[in-house]
């Protein structure tokens, strides 16, 4: 049974900490000045002779004893302490208030060795934490304490003051090597054996022995030494340290029959006394150096632990080893600080050998063996504690990285957008991946791709996955396209918790009196009633400054318990991550248990949830929780907005989302890093990956690196929202836009026939047709102009297909550059990987280095109507807008509630610059109809619904799931791509 450890203040100095099961008490260490007057006199050196005792002696190698050897070793201690103090002072200049701690784990409550370490810690300015375990503690108890200290950010050194029998391999290796200041772990001992201690620590006891010997005039080379009774890591460390300094070393046990003969002619005897043994004086020749390690180590016999002579604790190698131990703690702290700083990348790209013809996406993905995600993280400068692995190929990254690298300059910020897409897709994700593969693997520039997580609706519907394609994709593509790390599931759960809370609250308010509601909302627990923190916040919003539930008046109780949500004005919808057209309008509450409280509502696709938009725009946990609380779910009967805070659900939502807020790290086919995070639809929401992923990546790539992020659909939707919404939120400014186009898409915009996924292409898209290309380039020109509205330069990436002719490719590039693009290049990443996008990478590098004049399209203080009109006219090319009566009523309501200064997020078809999907090219002369307007107050934008825009996609006649299956033997997924 483990004993609790009491605090014995009478035995603690200011530099000590005692820990029990009840907790840890830290006392500030004293910073005493070191001088000759304050130094302790250590009687280390005495002459060994035939008449003197030698239980603990050190002598010179000379035949005559040295004079004043005590001051010599005082000087050694003072030198080490002074160096450590100066090093710690330098550390504190950039890290004020830092006071590293040495943790001592011991069995029993002996303070002898603690006192020596306390004094040294106090002189240097360190803390000492003493953890006293029961004398008969188990290995598991020791390891438990070690593991706790490994994760303690205050502790930079762990010292096991335990008998040799306690120091098993498991115990020693439980210590993190960087905190193993006593050098007992196999890794640190191995570094000594190899003669490389740059990243590790050698035993301070062994270091003290070497320091003592080195301070004599006689050279060590060629001298003979014996280790008597020394075992374990200390034995190996001593042996190799002495040998590395030119000495010849033997070992001997106390039980050896030939001990006298073995040590008779030696120059140095290093011993560890057990059973109070000593060496008979007659065994030692005059002038031999004898060093006893007993004052620095715990002996096996418990009786000696607390009754060691006072003089012994202040003599021998004890003080010197304590000084070296403190030096190790300071250096451990310095190394930790160096590790926290930005680290240059050591990226090892994966080799890619493209095949022709190009296999399917899933075959390419499976043919490449991804690096372990921990290896990739290390290569790009992430620390182990910043990584939360989900298997071997993906991991969450902790937001603490932003604090660690807060002073690191950002890299270049590149946005990939596109022309108006066709049903076949133009390959923005593929271009994004190909570009970062080219930048990192071929141009040797740090680069990160930041992508959205794909919704399972399109994956199983018509579009398929979004991992890229060909030899430019994220791997493993099955994991990327399916559940990934569960972020969308977390959003679905959080969203539907709000929906459940809404209907439950409407029901309970309709069927209970004020008194009954109050007694249930503020129940008595063990005879005590109190408000929860979120209820206190609601009281404050109501202007009720009371904290005792019994103090509220009946009027205050009524205001507190009744949200009075109008069922007809609930704006919050349930969500599911499936394309399901029959959920576009539903009736809930039809069971008899709901007492006739049925109402009409609907489902949206999960990625259209406001919570998804919040995830993509938030900058941290506190901000996310505040945004979740501000979400407006409906209105009361008197027209007041009702929020998630009013429902009391905010804290629960934050709990559900606490892991989803961390971006997911993956890799491309060429082993370059990718952040996958958030996935709002671009035609419904703002269509960009998270602000957090971009910010983390911009710090990691360094000032000369590149972060390439993708906006959904065309520049009229995803890019416009990236600039006006995401950049406003993040404060980040893009350096260049990569605009993706394809010859076949331009032919469609030039008047070519419609195409359908899975159906053979009409001949216009297979054969050369320069006229269609020329006419279709009007759409490309318009998107270049849209980018220029924001003052950002454009590089056109022409995603080449095998049906394209060189004449068509050259024509597009000429027109693009004539229309204002800074460069236009063809890309072959789909068939060649990063090597096929090197020209694009070079163009992006050159253009991104140029200054731009980024600006927003509108002022937030403009009216809601004017902001909508500005987007419609300047971006879409509309003559004007037309508001439905319902939309106008919503605008009036939002202005009344103070929401008029929010940015606009247009929900519009992605298949045309207009609201009419069939209108290709550059439509003109149309009026943009606004049929409804909604508000995402938590996310921070107003979103008008244009035309017949639906927030729940439907399945086609033949969805993608027809081709998807699982091999029950190999568990391989078939038909995903």
PDB file of C-alpha atoms in Angstrom, residues 433-685:
ATOM      1  CA  UNK A 433      -1.214  19.483 -54.399  1.00  0.00           C
ATOM      2  CA  UNK A 434       0.902  19.527 -57.552  1.00  0.00           C
ATOM      3  CA  UNK A 435       2.087  23.045 -56.737  1.00  0.00           C
ATOM      4  CA  UNK A 436       3.255  22.231 -53.199  1.00  0.00           C
ATOM      5  CA  UNK A 437       4.916  19.036 -54.442  1.00  0.00           C
ATOM      6  CA  UNK A 438       6.809  21.121 -56.961  1.00  0.00           C
ATOM      7  CA  UNK A 439       7.752  23.788 -54.421  1.00  0.00           C
ATOM      8  CA  UNK A 440       8.967  21.393 -51.721  1.00  0.00           C
ATOM      9  CA  UNK A 441      10.182  18.277 -53.507  1.00  0.00           C
ATOM     10  CA  UNK A 442      11.709  19.942 -56.567  1.00  0.00           C
ATOM     11  CA  UNK A 443      12.488  23.598 -55.797  1.00  0.00           C
ATOM     12  CA  UNK A 444      13.440  22.719 -52.184  1.00  0.00           C
ATOM     13  CA  UNK A 445      11.251  25.492 -50.767  1.00  0.00           C
ATOM     14  CA  UNK A 446       9.216  24.905 -47.618  1.00  0.00           C
ATOM     15  CA  UNK A 447       5.559  24.661 -48.551  1.00  0.00           C
ATOM     16  CA  UNK A 448       2.298  23.545 -46.994  1.00  0.00           C
ATOM     17  CA  UNK A 449      -1.021  22.758 -48.646  1.00  0.00           C
ATOM     18  CA  UNK A 450      -4.164  23.675 -46.683  1.00  0.00           C
ATOM     19  CA  UNK A 451      -7.263  21.836 -47.864  1.00  0.00           C
ATOM     20  CA  UNK A 452     -10.848  21.394 -46.758  1.00  0.00           C
ATOM     21  CA  UNK A 453     -12.094  18.077 -45.459  1.00  0.00           C
ATOM     22  CA  UNK A 454     -14.449  16.574 -48.051  1.00  0.00           C
ATOM     23  CA  UNK A 455     -18.084  15.989 -47.213  1.00  0.00           C
ATOM     24  CA  UNK A 456     -19.314  12.430 -47.488  1.00  0.00           C
ATOM     25  CA  UNK A 457     -22.374  13.756 -49.302  1.00  0.00           C
ATOM     26  CA  UNK A 458     -20.536  14.457 -52.578  1.00  0.00           C
ATOM     27  CA  UNK A 459     -18.122  11.555 -51.986  1.00  0.00           C
ATOM     28  CA  UNK A 460     -21.006   9.078 -52.169  1.00  0.00           C
ATOM     29  CA  UNK A 461     -23.074  11.296 -54.466  1.00  0.00           C
ATOM     30  CA  UNK A 462     -21.739  12.581 -57.781  1.00  0.00           C
ATOM     31  CA  UNK A 463     -18.524  14.539 -57.256  1.00  0.00           C
ATOM     32  CA  UNK A 464     -16.436  11.888 -55.537  1.00  0.00           C
ATOM     33  CA  UNK A 465     -13.583  12.695 -53.171  1.00  0.00           C
ATOM     34  CA  UNK A 466     -11.392  15.754 -52.912  1.00  0.00           C
ATOM     35  CA  UNK A 467      -7.894  14.412 -52.282  1.00  0.00           C
ATOM     36  CA  UNK A 468      -6.594  15.598 -55.630  1.00  0.00           C
ATOM     37  CA  UNK A 469      -5.935  13.118 -58.385  1.00  0.00           C
ATOM     38  CA  UNK A 470      -3.389  11.233 -60.428  1.00  0.00           C
ATOM     39  CA  UNK A 471       0.132  11.866 -59.153  1.00  0.00           C
ATOM     40  CA  UNK A 472      -0.922  14.954 -57.217  1.00  0.00           C
ATOM     41  CA  UNK A 473      -3.008  13.830 -54.280  1.00  0.00           C
ATOM     42  CA  UNK A 474      -3.122  13.491 -50.511  1.00  0.00           C
ATOM     43  CA  UNK A 475      -2.446  10.025 -49.141  1.00  0.00           C
ATOM     44  CA  UNK A 476      -3.896   7.758 -47.932  1.00  0.00           C
ATOM     45  CA  UNK A 477      -6.776   8.962 -50.082  1.00  0.00           C
ATOM     46  CA  UNK A 478      -9.296   6.550 -48.489  1.00  0.00           C
ATOM     47  CA  UNK A 479      -8.703   8.068 -45.066  1.00  0.00           C
ATOM     48  CA  UNK A 480      -8.772  11.593 -46.453  1.00  0.00           C
ATOM     49  CA  UNK A 481     -12.116  11.075 -48.203  1.00  0.00           C
ATOM     50  CA  UNK A 482     -13.945   9.194 -45.476  1.00  0.00           C
ATOM     51  CA  UNK A 483     -14.095   9.809 -41.723  1.00  0.00           C
ATOM     52  CA  UNK A 484     -10.601  11.346 -41.367  1.00  0.00           C
ATOM     53  CA  UNK A 485     -10.360  12.381 -37.675  1.00  0.00           C
ATOM     54  CA  UNK A 486     -14.100  12.782 -37.122  1.00  0.00           C
ATOM     55  CA  UNK A 487     -14.390  16.575 -37.340  1.00  0.00           C
ATOM     56  CA  UNK A 488     -17.572  16.521 -39.440  1.00  0.00           C
ATOM     57  CA  UNK A 489     -19.117  13.997 -37.056  1.00  0.00           C
ATOM     58  CA  UNK A 490     -18.324  16.330 -34.148  1.00  0.00           C
ATOM     59  CA  UNK A 491     -19.974  19.219 -36.002  1.00  0.00           C
ATOM     60  CA  UNK A 492     -23.028  17.096 -36.763  1.00  0.00           C
ATOM     61  CA  UNK A 493     -23.347  16.074 -33.105  1.00  0.00           C
ATOM     62  CA  UNK A 494     -22.939  19.654 -31.876  1.00  0.00           C
ATOM     63  CA  UNK A 495     -25.359  21.092 -34.421  1.00  0.00           C
ATOM     64  CA  UNK A 496     -28.057  18.538 -33.651  1.00  0.00           C
ATOM     65  CA  UNK A 497     -27.601  19.006 -29.901  1.00  0.00           C
ATOM     66  CA  UNK A 498     -28.623  22.625 -30.420  1.00  0.00           C
ATOM     67  CA  UNK A 499     -31.618  21.514 -32.493  1.00  0.00           C
ATOM     68  CA  UNK A 500     -32.691  19.059 -29.802  1.00  0.00           C
ATOM     69  CA  UNK A 501     -32.302  21.737 -27.124  1.00  0.00           C
ATOM     70  CA  UNK A 502     -34.512  24.137 -29.096  1.00  0.00           C
ATOM     71  CA  UNK A 503     -37.462  21.790 -29.482  1.00  0.00           C
ATOM     72  CA  UNK A 504     -37.156  20.467 -25.942  1.00  0.00           C
ATOM     73  CA  UNK A 505     -37.189  24.016 -24.554  1.00  0.00           C
ATOM     74  CA  UNK A 506     -40.255  24.963 -26.621  1.00  0.00           C
ATOM     75  CA  UNK A 507     -42.071  21.884 -25.310  1.00  0.00           C
ATOM     76  CA  UNK A 508     -41.132  22.370 -21.644  1.00  0.00           C
ATOM     77  CA  UNK A 509     -42.037  26.058 -21.623  1.00  0.00           C
ATOM     78  CA  UNK A 510     -45.405  25.250 -23.209  1.00  0.00           C
ATOM     79  CA  UNK A 511     -46.291  22.560 -20.661  1.00  0.00           C
ATOM     80  CA  UNK A 512     -44.896  23.872 -17.331  1.00  0.00           C
ATOM     81  CA  UNK A 513     -45.516  26.788 -15.001  1.00  0.00           C
ATOM     82  CA  UNK A 514     -42.831  29.336 -14.186  1.00  0.00           C
ATOM     83  CA  UNK A 515     -42.298  27.771 -10.781  1.00  0.00           C
ATOM     84  CA  UNK A 516     -41.946  24.239 -12.169  1.00  0.00           C
ATOM     85  CA  UNK A 517     -39.513  25.418 -14.857  1.00  0.00           C
ATOM     86  CA  UNK A 518     -37.439  27.296 -12.306  1.00  0.00           C
ATOM     87  CA  UNK A 519     -37.230  24.343  -9.933  1.00  0.00           C
ATOM     88  CA  UNK A 520     -36.005  22.127 -12.763  1.00  0.00           C
ATOM     89  CA  UNK A 521     -33.615  24.625 -14.328  1.00  0.00           C
ATOM     90  CA  UNK A 522     -32.102  25.494 -10.941  1.00  0.00           C
ATOM     91  CA  UNK A 523     -32.510  22.261  -8.951  1.00  0.00           C
ATOM     92  CA  UNK A 524     -31.620  21.717  -5.318  1.00  0.00           C
ATOM     93  CA  UNK A 525     -28.531  19.495  -4.965  1.00  0.00           C
ATOM     94  CA  UNK A 526     -27.877  18.240  -1.446  1.00  0.00           C
ATOM     95  CA  UNK A 527     -30.154  20.961  -0.164  1.00  0.00           C
ATOM     96  CA  UNK A 528     -28.347  23.747  -2.028  1.00  0.00           C
ATOM     97  CA  UNK A 529     -29.582  25.659  -5.089  1.00  0.00           C
ATOM     98  CA  UNK A 530     -27.182  27.632  -7.230  1.00  0.00           C
ATOM     99  CA  UNK A 531     -26.928  28.994 -10.748  1.00  0.00           C
ATOM    100  CA  UNK A 532     -24.454  27.453 -13.178  1.00  0.00           C
ATOM    101  CA  UNK A 533     -21.944  29.869 -14.770  1.00  0.00           C
ATOM    102  CA  UNK A 534     -23.858  29.991 -18.042  1.00  0.00           C
ATOM    103  CA  UNK A 535     -27.076  30.766 -16.143  1.00  0.00           C
ATOM    104  CA  UNK A 536     -25.299  33.587 -14.327  1.00  0.00           C
ATOM    105  CA  UNK A 537     -24.322  34.987 -17.719  1.00  0.00           C
ATOM    106  CA  UNK A 538     -27.975  34.889 -18.820  1.00  0.00           C
ATOM    107  CA  UNK A 539     -29.040  36.725 -15.666  1.00  0.00           C
ATOM    108  CA  UNK A 540     -26.496  39.457 -16.431  1.00  0.00           C
ATOM    109  CA  UNK A 541     -27.800  39.805 -20.000  1.00  0.00           C
ATOM    110  CA  UNK A 542     -31.273  40.250 -18.506  1.00  0.00           C
ATOM    111  CA  UNK A 543     -29.955  42.920 -16.144  1.00  0.00           C
ATOM    112  CA  UNK A 544     -30.572  40.789 -13.055  1.00  0.00           C
ATOM    113  CA  UNK A 545     -27.599  41.281 -10.759  1.00  0.00           C
ATOM    114  CA  UNK A 546     -28.371  38.515  -8.273  1.00  0.00           C
ATOM    115  CA  UNK A 547     -26.557  35.264  -7.505  1.00  0.00           C
ATOM    116  CA  UNK A 548     -28.858  33.600  -4.957  1.00  0.00           C
ATOM    117  CA  UNK A 549     -31.732  31.707  -6.646  1.00  0.00           C
ATOM    118  CA  UNK A 550     -34.014  32.480  -3.706  1.00  0.00           C
ATOM    119  CA  UNK A 551     -33.629  36.242  -4.242  1.00  0.00           C
ATOM    120  CA  UNK A 552     -35.326  36.442  -7.651  1.00  0.00           C
ATOM    121  CA  UNK A 553     -38.763  38.043  -7.831  1.00  0.00           C
ATOM    122  CA  UNK A 554     -41.583  36.247  -9.723  1.00  0.00           C
ATOM    123  CA  UNK A 555     -41.094  38.661 -12.624  1.00  0.00           C
ATOM    124  CA  UNK A 556     -37.356  37.939 -12.710  1.00  0.00           C
ATOM    125  CA  UNK A 557     -38.005  34.197 -12.500  1.00  0.00           C
ATOM    126  CA  UNK A 558     -40.348  34.434 -15.483  1.00  0.00           C
ATOM    127  CA  UNK A 559     -37.844  36.429 -17.545  1.00  0.00           C
ATOM    128  CA  UNK A 560     -35.118  33.922 -16.655  1.00  0.00           C
ATOM    129  CA  UNK A 561     -36.987  30.670 -17.405  1.00  0.00           C
ATOM    130  CA  UNK A 562     -38.906  31.705 -20.520  1.00  0.00           C
ATOM    131  CA  UNK A 563     -37.055  32.122 -23.800  1.00  0.00           C
ATOM    132  CA  UNK A 564     -40.485  32.257 -25.464  1.00  0.00           C
ATOM    133  CA  UNK A 565     -39.083  30.971 -28.749  1.00  0.00           C
ATOM    134  CA  UNK A 566     -41.546  31.368 -31.595  1.00  0.00           C
ATOM    135  CA  UNK A 567     -41.726  27.964 -33.377  1.00  0.00           C
ATOM    136  CA  UNK A 568     -42.376  29.811 -36.634  1.00  0.00           C
ATOM    137  CA  UNK A 569     -39.177  31.842 -36.246  1.00  0.00           C
ATOM    138  CA  UNK A 570     -36.703  29.072 -35.430  1.00  0.00           C
ATOM    139  CA  UNK A 571     -33.839  29.447 -37.919  1.00  0.00           C
ATOM    140  CA  UNK A 572     -31.668  26.572 -36.705  1.00  0.00           C
ATOM    141  CA  UNK A 573     -31.795  23.401 -38.808  1.00  0.00           C
ATOM    142  CA  UNK A 574     -30.695  19.860 -38.201  1.00  0.00           C
ATOM    143  CA  UNK A 575     -27.829  18.540 -40.362  1.00  0.00           C
ATOM    144  CA  UNK A 576     -26.544  15.271 -41.766  1.00  0.00           C
ATOM    145  CA  UNK A 577     -23.474  14.574 -43.905  1.00  0.00           C
ATOM    146  CA  UNK A 578     -25.440  12.850 -46.662  1.00  0.00           C
ATOM    147  CA  UNK A 579     -27.095  14.141 -49.817  1.00  0.00           C
ATOM    148  CA  UNK A 580     -30.770  13.495 -48.969  1.00  0.00           C
ATOM    149  CA  UNK A 581     -33.314  15.516 -50.904  1.00  0.00           C
ATOM    150  CA  UNK A 582     -36.258  14.219 -48.847  1.00  0.00           C
ATOM    151  CA  UNK A 583     -34.961  16.003 -45.765  1.00  0.00           C
ATOM    152  CA  UNK A 584     -35.279  19.415 -47.380  1.00  0.00           C
ATOM    153  CA  UNK A 585     -38.637  19.840 -45.664  1.00  0.00           C
ATOM    154  CA  UNK A 586     -39.796  17.691 -42.737  1.00  0.00           C
ATOM    155  CA  UNK A 587     -42.205  17.753 -39.814  1.00  0.00           C
ATOM    156  CA  UNK A 588     -40.968  17.054 -36.297  1.00  0.00           C
ATOM    157  CA  UNK A 589     -42.872  16.384 -33.077  1.00  0.00           C
ATOM    158  CA  UNK A 590     -45.496  13.990 -34.425  1.00  0.00           C
ATOM    159  CA  UNK A 591     -45.183  11.423 -31.616  1.00  0.00           C
ATOM    160  CA  UNK A 592     -47.932  11.381 -28.974  1.00  0.00           C
ATOM    161  CA  UNK A 593     -45.330  12.184 -26.303  1.00  0.00           C
ATOM    162  CA  UNK A 594     -44.743  15.621 -27.825  1.00  0.00           C
ATOM    163  CA  UNK A 595     -48.346  16.625 -26.995  1.00  0.00           C
ATOM    164  CA  UNK A 596     -49.161  18.106 -30.378  1.00  0.00           C
ATOM    165  CA  UNK A 597     -46.152  20.413 -30.573  1.00  0.00           C
ATOM    166  CA  UNK A 598     -45.295  19.581 -34.183  1.00  0.00           C
ATOM    167  CA  UNK A 599     -43.602  22.029 -36.513  1.00  0.00           C
ATOM    168  CA  UNK A 600     -42.072  22.112 -39.959  1.00  0.00           C
ATOM    169  CA  UNK A 601     -38.328  22.273 -40.306  1.00  0.00           C
ATOM    170  CA  UNK A 602     -35.570  20.889 -42.542  1.00  0.00           C
ATOM    171  CA  UNK A 603     -32.151  19.293 -42.713  1.00  0.00           C
ATOM    172  CA  UNK A 604     -29.089  20.948 -44.231  1.00  0.00           C
ATOM    173  CA  UNK A 605     -25.905  19.191 -45.333  1.00  0.00           C
ATOM    174  CA  UNK A 606     -23.516  19.055 -42.346  1.00  0.00           C
ATOM    175  CA  UNK A 607     -20.861  21.201 -43.991  1.00  0.00           C
ATOM    176  CA  UNK A 608     -23.440  24.009 -44.343  1.00  0.00           C
ATOM    177  CA  UNK A 609     -23.814  24.173 -40.545  1.00  0.00           C
ATOM    178  CA  UNK A 610     -22.905  27.464 -38.905  1.00  0.00           C
ATOM    179  CA  UNK A 611     -20.702  25.443 -36.571  1.00  0.00           C
ATOM    180  CA  UNK A 612     -18.615  24.391 -39.582  1.00  0.00           C
ATOM    181  CA  UNK A 613     -18.271  28.031 -40.574  1.00  0.00           C
ATOM    182  CA  UNK A 614     -17.219  28.898 -37.031  1.00  0.00           C
ATOM    183  CA  UNK A 615     -14.609  26.132 -37.045  1.00  0.00           C
ATOM    184  CA  UNK A 616     -13.176  27.523 -40.271  1.00  0.00           C
ATOM    185  CA  UNK A 617     -13.027  31.122 -39.015  1.00  0.00           C
ATOM    186  CA  UNK A 618     -12.099  30.819 -35.341  1.00  0.00           C
ATOM    187  CA  UNK A 619      -8.627  31.596 -33.990  1.00  0.00           C
ATOM    188  CA  UNK A 620      -8.699  29.498 -30.819  1.00  0.00           C
ATOM    189  CA  UNK A 621     -10.745  27.702 -28.183  1.00  0.00           C
ATOM    190  CA  UNK A 622     -11.831  30.827 -26.329  1.00  0.00           C
ATOM    191  CA  UNK A 623     -12.897  32.528 -29.560  1.00  0.00           C
ATOM    192  CA  UNK A 624     -14.702  29.384 -30.741  1.00  0.00           C
ATOM    193  CA  UNK A 625     -16.640  29.114 -27.480  1.00  0.00           C
ATOM    194  CA  UNK A 626     -17.627  32.779 -27.668  1.00  0.00           C
ATOM    195  CA  UNK A 627     -18.759  32.368 -31.295  1.00  0.00           C
ATOM    196  CA  UNK A 628     -20.768  29.243 -30.448  1.00  0.00           C
ATOM    197  CA  UNK A 629     -22.495  31.152 -27.672  1.00  0.00           C
ATOM    198  CA  UNK A 630     -23.427  34.003 -30.048  1.00  0.00           C
ATOM    199  CA  UNK A 631     -25.156  31.728 -32.565  1.00  0.00           C
ATOM    200  CA  UNK A 632     -28.730  32.933 -33.069  1.00  0.00           C
ATOM    201  CA  UNK A 633     -31.149  29.999 -33.274  1.00  0.00           C
ATOM    202  CA  UNK A 634     -34.392  31.931 -33.644  1.00  0.00           C
ATOM    203  CA  UNK A 635     -36.478  34.768 -32.292  1.00  0.00           C
ATOM    204  CA  UNK A 636     -38.809  35.139 -29.343  1.00  0.00           C
ATOM    205  CA  UNK A 637     -42.416  36.126 -29.877  1.00  0.00           C
ATOM    206  CA  UNK A 638     -41.516  39.725 -29.088  1.00  0.00           C
ATOM    207  CA  UNK A 639     -38.738  39.712 -31.695  1.00  0.00           C
ATOM    208  CA  UNK A 640     -35.638  39.227 -29.529  1.00  0.00           C
ATOM    209  CA  UNK A 641     -32.852  36.972 -30.896  1.00  0.00           C
ATOM    210  CA  UNK A 642     -32.330  33.747 -28.929  1.00  0.00           C
ATOM    211  CA  UNK A 643     -28.796  32.420 -28.768  1.00  0.00           C
ATOM    212  CA  UNK A 644     -27.044  29.190 -27.838  1.00  0.00           C
ATOM    213  CA  UNK A 645     -25.977  30.958 -24.629  1.00  0.00           C
ATOM    214  CA  UNK A 646     -29.650  31.490 -23.801  1.00  0.00           C
ATOM    215  CA  UNK A 647     -30.251  27.776 -24.304  1.00  0.00           C
ATOM    216  CA  UNK A 648     -27.362  27.014 -21.926  1.00  0.00           C
ATOM    217  CA  UNK A 649     -25.737  24.671 -24.429  1.00  0.00           C
ATOM    218  CA  UNK A 650     -22.536  26.583 -25.260  1.00  0.00           C
ATOM    219  CA  UNK A 651     -20.203  24.725 -22.893  1.00  0.00           C
ATOM    220  CA  UNK A 652     -21.408  21.357 -24.169  1.00  0.00           C
ATOM    221  CA  UNK A 653     -20.808  22.466 -27.762  1.00  0.00           C
ATOM    222  CA  UNK A 654     -17.264  23.524 -26.910  1.00  0.00           C
ATOM    223  CA  UNK A 655     -16.642  20.109 -25.355  1.00  0.00           C
ATOM    224  CA  UNK A 656     -17.868  18.356 -28.501  1.00  0.00           C
ATOM    225  CA  UNK A 657     -15.639  20.587 -30.647  1.00  0.00           C
ATOM    226  CA  UNK A 658     -12.473  20.656 -28.519  1.00  0.00           C
ATOM    227  CA  UNK A 659     -10.634  18.140 -30.718  1.00  0.00           C
ATOM    228  CA  UNK A 660     -12.141  19.235 -34.021  1.00  0.00           C
ATOM    229  CA  UNK A 661     -10.493  22.651 -33.612  1.00  0.00           C
ATOM    230  CA  UNK A 662      -7.049  21.102 -34.176  1.00  0.00           C
ATOM    231  CA  UNK A 663      -6.003  20.820 -37.861  1.00  0.00           C
ATOM    232  CA  UNK A 664      -5.141  17.379 -39.206  1.00  0.00           C
ATOM    233  CA  UNK A 665      -1.654  16.787 -40.618  1.00  0.00           C
ATOM    234  CA  UNK A 666      -1.320  14.511 -43.661  1.00  0.00           C
ATOM    235  CA  UNK A 667       1.049  14.295 -46.645  1.00  0.00           C
ATOM    236  CA  UNK A 668       1.124  14.330 -50.420  1.00  0.00           C
ATOM    237  CA  UNK A 669       2.329  11.535 -52.674  1.00  0.00           C
ATOM    238  CA  UNK A 670       5.791  13.107 -52.546  1.00  0.00           C
ATOM    239  CA  UNK A 671       5.862  13.324 -48.764  1.00  0.00           C
ATOM    240  CA  UNK A 672       5.225  17.066 -48.435  1.00  0.00           C
ATOM    241  CA  UNK A 673       2.980  18.292 -45.603  1.00  0.00           C
ATOM    242  CA  UNK A 674      -0.747  19.030 -45.823  1.00  0.00           C
ATOM    243  CA  UNK A 675      -3.184  20.480 -43.306  1.00  0.00           C
ATOM    244  CA  UNK A 676      -6.753  19.246 -43.700  1.00  0.00           C
ATOM    245  CA  UNK A 677      -9.233  21.260 -41.681  1.00  0.00           C
ATOM    246  CA  UNK A 678     -12.857  22.338 -41.927  1.00  0.00           C
ATOM    247  CA  UNK A 679     -14.976  21.989 -45.046  1.00  0.00           C
ATOM    248  CA  UNK A 680     -17.700  24.613 -45.499  1.00  0.00           C
ATOM    249  CA  UNK A 681     -19.461  24.483 -48.866  1.00  0.00           C
ATOM    250  CA  UNK A 682     -18.519  27.386 -51.109  1.00  0.00           C
ATOM    251  CA  UNK A 683     -21.920  27.875 -52.754  1.00  0.00           C
ATOM    252  CA  UNK A 684     -23.719  27.790 -49.375  1.00  0.00           C
ATOM    253  CA  UNK A 685     -21.105  28.885 -46.833  1.00  0.00           C
TER     254      UNK A 685
END
